[in-house]
Amino acid sequence: MEHLKIASDNYVAFTFFIGTMAMMAASVFFFFELNNTPQKWRTSVLVSGLITFIAAVHYYYMRGYNLSTGDSPTFFRYVDWILTVPLMCVEFYLITKKAGAKIGLLWKLIAASLVMLVTGYFGETIDRDNSVMWGVLSGAAYFYIVYLIWFGEVAKLAQNAGPQVAKATKILAWFVLVGWAIYPLGYILGTPGGLFGMQLVADPAAATHAMDIVYNIADAINKIGFGLVIYSLSRNND
Ligand SMILES: *C/C=C(C)/C=C/C=C(C)/C=C/C1=C(C)CCCC1(C)C
């Protein structure tokens, strides 16, 4: 068996390792806390654990893939997102359900997130020549999600779901507005001509590395942070 050494300045591999460990630890935490979570919040905390657990498994693969090839594990990255982002939409649905959220709202959020991710994947992989167009389409779907959560149905429902849910939804809305906005930054850094034809990082390898580091940091903030907001909601509310 080959033993791969990580250079001390290999920040990409470092963030893949730390990301794996953080997602694993968060999953153990959420799963073990289920036992002393009030019944009505159990599904929400379980979903938080599923999100970090799915990410942990993908990070485990991505870490190994990156270490042995030096490449960006774009495929695993998008499989992870395709599973976890819709689950984050489920969280919004679950916490606003008691204020009357309909299943149609969940499908809208999921459909928009799938459009956002599939178009992003095209731009990063099979149609890099049109990365700007795919990025713009993906961004439009992203803004639709932001709209639903900040001003649309989710925001309105949260207002009627009691002060604790309203507060948690507002924090999650900030995650979507600021935390999720880190991803297009990674896309712009890593995709040739990603910023309307401009290249921010000239060297292609450096550009890919910057993208992976940005995505890894964003994932840790968004997946674990999101879960912790749900967790604290489950403790503040009876
Ligand atoms: C746990 C993973 C999460 C929360 C992933 C979120 C991903 C995004 C919000 C990605 C958005 C993108 C754009 C808005 C434009 C460029 C392409 C993407 C897919 C990076």
XYZ file of C-alpha atoms and ligand atoms in Angstrom:
258
model
C 0.000 0.000 0.000
C 1.173 3.432 -0.908
C 1.603 5.973 1.860
C 0.886 9.449 0.710
C 2.523 12.311 2.442
C 0.797 15.661 2.802
C 3.076 18.636 2.356
C 2.693 21.186 5.133
C 1.610 23.814 2.605
C -0.991 21.565 0.985
C -4.041 23.455 2.217
C -6.355 21.614 -0.131
C -5.603 18.207 1.398
C -5.640 19.779 4.862
C -9.153 21.174 4.426
C -10.360 17.845 3.010
C -9.071 16.049 6.128
C -10.424 18.611 8.572
C -13.706 18.661 6.652
C -14.039 14.875 6.925
C -13.383 14.913 10.651
C -15.698 17.867 11.315
C -18.575 16.272 9.390
C -18.064 12.960 11.219
C -17.965 14.626 14.632
C -21.044 16.732 13.860
C -22.962 13.629 12.739
C -22.122 11.724 15.916
C -23.219 14.763 17.931
C -26.579 15.181 16.187
C -27.358 11.466 16.242
C -26.497 11.006 19.916
C -28.448 14.121 20.904
C -31.594 12.692 19.301
C -32.395 10.796 22.482
C -32.782 13.938 24.552
C -34.470 15.987 21.835
C -38.177 16.777 22.315
C -40.318 14.576 20.082
C -41.549 17.374 17.825
C -37.997 18.414 16.866
C -36.599 14.944 16.413
C -37.076 14.729 12.662
C -35.405 18.125 12.186
C -32.357 17.177 14.272
C -32.229 13.798 12.520
C -32.135 15.570 9.151
C -29.306 17.785 10.451
C -27.396 14.603 11.252
C -28.175 13.086 7.855
C -26.836 16.189 6.117
C -23.489 16.060 7.926
C -23.357 12.262 7.660
C -23.842 12.272 3.884
C -21.168 14.967 3.703
C -18.840 12.920 5.948
C -19.042 9.927 3.603
C -18.415 12.110 0.541
C -15.591 13.965 2.260
C -13.992 10.651 3.119
C -13.961 9.791 -0.592
C -13.006 13.277 -1.752
C -10.116 13.377 0.699
C -8.752 10.074 -0.652
C -9.369 11.032 -4.253
C -7.636 14.375 -3.882
C -4.736 12.845 -2.004
C -4.041 10.146 -4.561
C -4.688 12.125 -7.757
C -4.138 15.756 -6.729
C -7.288 16.584 -8.676
C -10.530 18.217 -7.691
C -13.248 15.648 -6.867
C -15.951 17.550 -8.736
C -18.157 14.525 -9.288
C -18.319 13.493 -5.602
C -18.749 17.149 -4.673
C -21.893 17.489 -6.751
C -23.324 14.133 -5.683
C -22.928 15.335 -2.096
C -24.638 18.666 -2.844
C -27.459 17.035 -4.835
C -28.311 15.023 -1.727
C -27.631 17.534 1.032
C -29.000 20.804 -0.410
C -32.520 19.353 -0.903
C -32.313 18.096 2.689
C -31.606 21.660 3.795
C -34.789 22.632 1.949
C -36.563 19.906 3.943
C -35.402 21.667 7.127
C -37.172 24.874 6.083
C -40.298 22.893 5.324
C -40.218 20.988 8.617
C -39.792 24.016 10.851
C -42.538 26.016 9.093
C -44.890 23.054 8.792
C -46.758 23.754 11.973
C -47.502 27.246 10.618
C -49.101 25.583 7.605
C -46.295 24.971 5.087
C -47.607 22.922 2.170
C -45.730 20.158 0.408
C -45.768 22.314 -2.750
C -43.374 24.737 -1.057
C -40.948 21.907 -0.393
C -41.040 20.876 -4.066
C -40.431 24.454 -5.181
C -37.354 24.704 -2.977
C -36.080 21.301 -4.086
C -36.683 21.997 -7.775
C -34.863 25.331 -7.553
C -31.914 23.731 -5.760
C -31.678 20.985 -8.389
C -31.666 23.573 -11.191
C -28.992 25.534 -9.297
C -26.755 22.476 -8.908
C -27.261 20.786 -12.292
C -26.494 23.999 -14.179
C -23.443 24.570 -11.956
C -22.241 21.046 -12.723
C -22.573 21.623 -16.478
C -20.543 24.808 -16.187
C -17.805 23.115 -14.180
C -17.553 19.934 -16.221
C -19.137 19.101 -19.550
C -19.602 22.617 -20.921
C -16.851 24.739 -19.429
C -16.792 26.917 -22.550
C -20.152 28.302 -21.503
C -19.362 28.490 -17.788
C -20.612 32.072 -17.539
C -24.022 31.191 -18.962
C -24.392 28.166 -16.663
C -23.200 30.228 -13.708
C -25.828 32.896 -14.421
C -28.603 30.293 -14.726
C -27.463 28.676 -11.504
C -27.367 32.096 -9.848
C -30.955 32.801 -10.945
C -32.148 29.599 -9.247
C -30.127 30.555 -6.186
C -31.785 33.992 -6.017
C -35.185 32.373 -6.312
C -34.374 30.289 -3.198
C -33.152 33.439 -1.419
C -36.387 35.175 -2.428
C -38.616 32.367 -1.109
C -36.769 32.319 2.196
C -36.395 36.068 2.748
C -39.604 37.501 1.270
C -41.715 34.645 -0.067
C -43.659 31.794 1.464
C -41.000 30.646 3.927
C -40.651 34.140 5.419
C -44.426 34.575 5.729
C -44.952 31.172 7.335
C -42.096 31.695 9.778
C -43.780 34.879 11.051
C -46.780 32.798 12.128
C -44.834 29.943 13.650
C -43.943 31.572 16.953
C -40.965 33.725 17.948
C -38.467 30.845 18.251
C -39.131 29.478 14.772
C -39.169 33.008 13.344
C -35.777 33.685 14.913
C -34.250 30.391 13.746
C -35.598 30.904 10.236
C -34.023 34.354 10.122
C -30.619 32.923 11.085
C -30.975 30.154 8.495
C -31.959 32.816 5.944
C -28.650 34.566 6.664
C -26.846 31.289 6.095
C -28.501 31.006 2.687
C -27.799 34.632 1.764
C -24.212 34.891 3.005
C -22.987 31.321 3.592
C -24.288 29.970 0.284
C -22.932 32.982 -1.584
C -19.437 31.626 -0.890
C -20.064 28.872 -3.460
C -20.360 31.079 -6.547
C -17.084 32.632 -5.396
C -15.463 29.179 -5.538
C -16.996 28.637 -8.975
C -15.649 31.962 -10.233
C -12.181 31.175 -8.884
C -12.064 27.665 -10.309
C -13.751 27.924 -13.681
C -11.869 29.483 -16.619
C -13.487 32.780 -17.457
C -15.907 32.228 -14.582
C -16.304 35.940 -13.894
C -17.807 37.113 -17.182
C -14.729 36.070 -19.111
C -12.220 37.263 -16.533
C -9.744 34.925 -14.905
C -9.060 35.719 -11.259
C -6.378 33.079 -10.685
C -4.214 32.703 -13.778
C -2.582 29.328 -13.086
C -5.167 26.543 -13.720
C -3.883 24.297 -10.900
C -3.873 27.184 -8.411
C -7.379 28.132 -9.544
C -8.670 24.606 -8.860
C -6.966 24.554 -5.455
C -8.495 27.892 -4.504
C -11.903 26.593 -5.549
C -11.614 23.438 -3.437
C -10.501 25.359 -0.356
C -13.387 27.812 -0.747
C -15.919 24.978 -1.228
C -14.538 23.060 1.764
C -14.778 26.064 4.064
C -18.282 26.866 2.800
C -19.464 23.287 3.388
C -18.240 23.245 6.986
C -19.904 26.589 7.758
C -23.159 25.787 6.037
C -23.747 22.143 6.878
C -22.599 22.171 10.489
C -23.814 25.721 11.189
C -27.236 25.008 9.715
C -27.523 21.886 11.879
C -26.536 23.781 15.019
C -29.233 26.407 14.414
C -31.817 23.619 14.205
C -30.310 21.983 17.275
C -30.544 25.163 19.344
C -34.110 25.696 18.160
C -34.930 22.229 19.464
C -33.555 23.237 22.891
C -35.197 26.689 23.152
C -38.679 25.691 22.303
C -41.018 23.468 24.232
C -23.877 21.607 1.638
C -23.785 22.192 0.384
C -24.336 23.398 0.003
C -25.124 24.250 0.957
C -24.105 23.810 -1.341
C -24.562 24.927 -1.891
C -24.207 25.262 -3.211
C -24.529 26.433 -3.858
C -25.368 27.479 -3.216
C -24.007 26.609 -5.192
C -24.272 27.658 -5.995
C -23.728 27.944 -7.326
C -24.101 29.171 -7.878
C -25.089 30.081 -7.214
C -23.541 29.682 -9.170
C -22.338 28.923 -9.627
C -22.505 27.464 -9.505
C -22.779 27.002 -8.066
C -23.402 25.617 -8.214
C -21.441 26.885 -7.339
